[in-house]
Coordinates of C-alpha atoms in Angstrom, one line a residue:
Chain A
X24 CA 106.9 120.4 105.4
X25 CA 108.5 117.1 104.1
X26 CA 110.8 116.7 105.7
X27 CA 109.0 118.1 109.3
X28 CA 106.5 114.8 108.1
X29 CA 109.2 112.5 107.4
X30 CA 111.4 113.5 110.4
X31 CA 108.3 112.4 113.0
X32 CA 106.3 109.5 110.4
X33 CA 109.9 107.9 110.1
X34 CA 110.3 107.5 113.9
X35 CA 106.6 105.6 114.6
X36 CA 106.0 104.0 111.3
X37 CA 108.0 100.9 112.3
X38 CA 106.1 100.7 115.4
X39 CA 103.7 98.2 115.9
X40 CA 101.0 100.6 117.9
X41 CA 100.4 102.5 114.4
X42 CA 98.7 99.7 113.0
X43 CA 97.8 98.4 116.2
X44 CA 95.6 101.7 116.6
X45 CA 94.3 101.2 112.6
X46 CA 93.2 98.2 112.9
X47 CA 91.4 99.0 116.3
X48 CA 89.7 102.4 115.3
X49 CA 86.2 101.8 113.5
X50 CA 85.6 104.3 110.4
X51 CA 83.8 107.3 112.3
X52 CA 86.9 107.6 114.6
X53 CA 89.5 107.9 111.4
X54 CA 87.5 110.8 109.9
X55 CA 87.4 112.6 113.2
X56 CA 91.4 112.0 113.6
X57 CA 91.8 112.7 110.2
X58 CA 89.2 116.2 110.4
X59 CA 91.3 116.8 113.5
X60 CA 94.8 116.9 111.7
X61 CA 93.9 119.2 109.4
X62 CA 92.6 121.7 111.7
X63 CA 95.6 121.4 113.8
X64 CA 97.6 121.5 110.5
X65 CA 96.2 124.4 109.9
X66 CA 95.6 126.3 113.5
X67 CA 99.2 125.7 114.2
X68 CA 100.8 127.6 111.4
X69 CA 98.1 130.2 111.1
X70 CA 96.4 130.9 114.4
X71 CA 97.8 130.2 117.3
X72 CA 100.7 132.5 117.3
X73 CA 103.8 130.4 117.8
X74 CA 106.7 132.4 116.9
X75 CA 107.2 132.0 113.0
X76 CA 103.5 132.0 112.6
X77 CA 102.8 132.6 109.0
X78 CA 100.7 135.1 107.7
X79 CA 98.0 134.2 105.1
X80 CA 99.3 135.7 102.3
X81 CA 98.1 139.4 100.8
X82 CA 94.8 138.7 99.7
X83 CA 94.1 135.4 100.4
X84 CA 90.9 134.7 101.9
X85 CA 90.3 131.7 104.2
X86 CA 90.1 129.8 101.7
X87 CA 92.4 129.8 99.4
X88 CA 95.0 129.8 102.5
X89 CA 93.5 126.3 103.2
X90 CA 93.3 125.3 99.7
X91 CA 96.9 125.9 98.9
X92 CA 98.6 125.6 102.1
X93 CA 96.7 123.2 104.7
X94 CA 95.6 120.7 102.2
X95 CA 98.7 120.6 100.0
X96 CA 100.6 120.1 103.2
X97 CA 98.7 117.4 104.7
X98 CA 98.5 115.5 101.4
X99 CA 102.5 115.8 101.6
X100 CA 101.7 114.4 105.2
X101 CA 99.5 111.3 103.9
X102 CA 102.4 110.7 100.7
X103 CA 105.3 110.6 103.0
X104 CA 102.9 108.3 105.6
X105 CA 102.6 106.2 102.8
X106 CA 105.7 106.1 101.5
X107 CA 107.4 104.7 104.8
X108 CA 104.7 102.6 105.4
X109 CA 105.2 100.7 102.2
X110 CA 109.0 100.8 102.8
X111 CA 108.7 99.1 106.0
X112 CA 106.3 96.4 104.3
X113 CA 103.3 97.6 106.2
X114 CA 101.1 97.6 103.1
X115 CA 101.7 94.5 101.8
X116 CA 98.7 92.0 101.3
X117 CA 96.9 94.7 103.2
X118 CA 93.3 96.0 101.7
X119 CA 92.8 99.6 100.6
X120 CA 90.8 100.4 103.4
X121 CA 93.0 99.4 106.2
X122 CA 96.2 101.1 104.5
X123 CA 93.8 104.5 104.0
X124 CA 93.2 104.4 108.1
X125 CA 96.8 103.4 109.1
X126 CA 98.1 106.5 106.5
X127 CA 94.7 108.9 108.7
X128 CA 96.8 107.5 112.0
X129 CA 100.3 108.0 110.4
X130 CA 98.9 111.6 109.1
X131 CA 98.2 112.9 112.6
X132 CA 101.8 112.9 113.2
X133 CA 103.1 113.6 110.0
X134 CA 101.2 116.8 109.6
X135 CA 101.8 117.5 113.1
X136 CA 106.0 117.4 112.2
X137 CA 104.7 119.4 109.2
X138 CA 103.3 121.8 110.8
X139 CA 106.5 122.2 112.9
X140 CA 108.4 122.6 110.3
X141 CA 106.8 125.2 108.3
X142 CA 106.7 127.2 111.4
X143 CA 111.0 126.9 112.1
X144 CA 112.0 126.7 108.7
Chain B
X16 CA 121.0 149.0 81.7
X17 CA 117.4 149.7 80.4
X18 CA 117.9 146.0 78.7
X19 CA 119.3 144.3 81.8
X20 CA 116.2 145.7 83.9
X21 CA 113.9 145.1 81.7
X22 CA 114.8 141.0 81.7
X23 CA 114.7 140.9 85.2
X24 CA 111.3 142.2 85.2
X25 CA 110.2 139.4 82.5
X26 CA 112.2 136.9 85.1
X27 CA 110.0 138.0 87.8
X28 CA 106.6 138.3 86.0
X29 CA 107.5 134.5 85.1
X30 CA 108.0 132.9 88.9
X31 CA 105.0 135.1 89.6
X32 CA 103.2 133.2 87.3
X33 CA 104.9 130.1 87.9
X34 CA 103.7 129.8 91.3
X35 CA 100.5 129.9 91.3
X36 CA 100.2 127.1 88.9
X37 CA 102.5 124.9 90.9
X38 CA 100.6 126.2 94.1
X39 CA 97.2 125.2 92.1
X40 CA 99.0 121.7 91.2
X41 CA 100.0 121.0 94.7
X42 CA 96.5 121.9 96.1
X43 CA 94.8 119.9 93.9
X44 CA 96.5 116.4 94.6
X45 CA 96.5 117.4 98.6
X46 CA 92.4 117.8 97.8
X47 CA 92.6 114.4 95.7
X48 CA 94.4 112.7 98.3
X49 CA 92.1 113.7 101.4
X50 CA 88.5 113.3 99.6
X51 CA 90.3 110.2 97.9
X52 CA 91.3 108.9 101.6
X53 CA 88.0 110.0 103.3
X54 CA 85.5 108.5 100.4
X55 CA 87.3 105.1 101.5
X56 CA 87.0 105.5 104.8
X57 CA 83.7 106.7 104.5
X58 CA 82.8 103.9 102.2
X59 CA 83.9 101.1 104.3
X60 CA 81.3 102.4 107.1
X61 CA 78.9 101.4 105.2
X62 CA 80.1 98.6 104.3
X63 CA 80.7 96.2 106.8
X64 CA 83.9 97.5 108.3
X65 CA 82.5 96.0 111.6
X66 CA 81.6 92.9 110.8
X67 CA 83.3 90.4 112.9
X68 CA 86.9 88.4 111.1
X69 CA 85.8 85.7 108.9
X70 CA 89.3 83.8 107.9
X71 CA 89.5 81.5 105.1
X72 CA 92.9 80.1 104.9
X73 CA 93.9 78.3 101.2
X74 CA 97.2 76.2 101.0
X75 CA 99.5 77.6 98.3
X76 CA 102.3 74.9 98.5
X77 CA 103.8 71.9 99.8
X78 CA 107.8 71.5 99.6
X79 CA 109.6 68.4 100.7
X80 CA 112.3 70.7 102.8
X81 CA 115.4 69.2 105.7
X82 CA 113.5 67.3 108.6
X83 CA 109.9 67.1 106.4
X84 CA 107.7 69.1 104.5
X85 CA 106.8 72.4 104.8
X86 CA 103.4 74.3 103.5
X87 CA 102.5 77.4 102.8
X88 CA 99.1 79.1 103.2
X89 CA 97.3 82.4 102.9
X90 CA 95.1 83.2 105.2
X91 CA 92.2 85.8 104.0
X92 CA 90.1 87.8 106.5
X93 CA 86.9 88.5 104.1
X94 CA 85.0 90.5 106.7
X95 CA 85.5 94.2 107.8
X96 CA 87.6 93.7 111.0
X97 CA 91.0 93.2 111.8
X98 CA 92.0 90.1 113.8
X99 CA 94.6 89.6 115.9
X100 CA 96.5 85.9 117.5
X101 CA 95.0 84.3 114.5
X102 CA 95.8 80.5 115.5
X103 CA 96.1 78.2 112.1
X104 CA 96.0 74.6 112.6
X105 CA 97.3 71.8 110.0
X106 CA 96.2 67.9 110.3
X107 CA 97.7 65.5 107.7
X108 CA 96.1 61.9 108.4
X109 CA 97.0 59.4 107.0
X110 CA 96.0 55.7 106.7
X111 CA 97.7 53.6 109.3
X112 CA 99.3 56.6 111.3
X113 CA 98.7 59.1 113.5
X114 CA 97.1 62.2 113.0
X115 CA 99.7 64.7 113.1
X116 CA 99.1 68.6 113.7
X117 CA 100.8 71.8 113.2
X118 CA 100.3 75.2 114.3
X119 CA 101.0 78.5 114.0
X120 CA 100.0 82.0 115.2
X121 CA 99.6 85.1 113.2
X122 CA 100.0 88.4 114.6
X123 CA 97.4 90.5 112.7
X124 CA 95.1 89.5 109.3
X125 CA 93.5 93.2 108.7
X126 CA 90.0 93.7 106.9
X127 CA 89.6 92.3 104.0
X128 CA 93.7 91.6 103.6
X129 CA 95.4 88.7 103.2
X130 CA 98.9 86.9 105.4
X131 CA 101.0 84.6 104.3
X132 CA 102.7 81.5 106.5
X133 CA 103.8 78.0 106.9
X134 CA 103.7 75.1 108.5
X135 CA 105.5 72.2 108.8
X136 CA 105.0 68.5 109.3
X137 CA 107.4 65.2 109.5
X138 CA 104.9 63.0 107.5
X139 CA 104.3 63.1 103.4
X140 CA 101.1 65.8 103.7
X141 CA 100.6 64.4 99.8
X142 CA 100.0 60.6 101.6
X143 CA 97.0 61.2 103.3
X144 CA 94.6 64.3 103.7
X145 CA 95.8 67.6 104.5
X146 CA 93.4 69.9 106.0
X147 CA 94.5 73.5 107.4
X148 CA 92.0 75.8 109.1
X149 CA 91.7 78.9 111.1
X150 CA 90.8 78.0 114.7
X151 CA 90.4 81.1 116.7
X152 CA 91.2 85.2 116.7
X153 CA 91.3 87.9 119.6
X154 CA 90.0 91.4 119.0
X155 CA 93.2 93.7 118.1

């Protein structure tokens, strides 16, 4: 999963449209990208039925699935965001605020390569 | 035989307890991370994340460099939003000579963050008054 988010955050981090779309999106629309991301995160290795689909594993409910799989991977999604964004400089000078919504916009795609990889690997 | 089994069987009672706990571990800074990252977002909703830029810009230096003087400044957005084209102006006046003015343009001063740049001038900005100031943004 690190490096399916590193392969596709290390490709549009240096990009000026990442930050471009932070700065642009107010609050509301970073938790619904950032609500969104997770669902995909987790609908793509669990539901949909891509080949390699994982199965939750024996006896987990719905929730400990998510616990332990979606939400560990998508906070690997949001450190590896924030890793190359603070290696390309992004973050510097920058409040905490606008570096959490540029790591939500950086996520979506992160998790998204995540995602991806946890289903080839 | 029996003894050989028997550690293998201690081996594998161990990973399976192992990974739980790392499982737990790695669950529980993924759930940090996202309420950590939401609670901010969420926070700065209600607090003024669209407030429109207010840029205060504060000279950090002035350095005799080749061809004149050079100064540096940082230019603070205090409100919520992000600016973008942020045109800085510098006027050093001084007694007996024209007003001479600088300017620069900054890309992007995000919410709340601060930019550094410079400016530079031909006359002594220490001979007469320097005065550098923030004179117009575009929406990002």
């Amino acid at each position: 999963m690190l490096a399916g988010a590193l392969f596709l955050a290390f490709n549009m981090a240096p990009t000026e449209e990442m930050i471009l779309i932070a700065f642009q999106m107010t609050p509301w629309h970073a938790l619904a990208l950032g609500v969104l991301s997770i669902v995909l995160l987790h609908v793509f290795v669990y539901s949909i039925g891509f080949s390699g689909q994982e199965n939750r594993p024996e006896g987990g409910t719905f929730l400990s699935t998510f616990l332990h799989f979606t939400l560990a991977g998508y906070g690997v999604a949001l450190l590896v965001s924030l890793y190359v964004l603070w290696s390309f400089g992004r973050t510097d000078g920058v409040s905490v605020a606008e570096i959490a919504n540029m790591l939500v916009v950086l996520g979506f795609p992160a998790s998204l390569g995540a995602a991806t990889a946890r289903l080839v690997v | 035989m029996n003894h050989k089994s028997r550690t293998a069987d201690i081996h594998s009672a161990k990973a399976e307890q192992q990974v739980p706990w790392l499982e737990w571990l790695a669950s529980a800074i993924g759930l940090l991370l996202v309420v950590g990252i939401f609670g901010v977002i969420g926070w700065q909703a209600f607090n003024g994340a669209t407030m429109p830029p207010a840029i205060k810009v504060e000279i950090e230096s002035v350095t005799p460099v080749e061809g004149g003087y050079r100064v540096l400044f940082r230019a603070h957005n205090t409100a919520g939003e992000a600016a973008a084209q942020v045109g800085i102006e510098g006027m050093v006046s001084a007694a007996g000579a024209d007003t001479e003015t600088s300017q620069v343009v900054l890309d992007y001063v995000p919410g709340h963050s601060v930019r550094q740049g410079g400016l530079f001038f031909t006359h002594d900005p220490h001979s007469g008054s320097l005065a550098v100031r923030a004179i117009g943004f575009a929406k990002p």
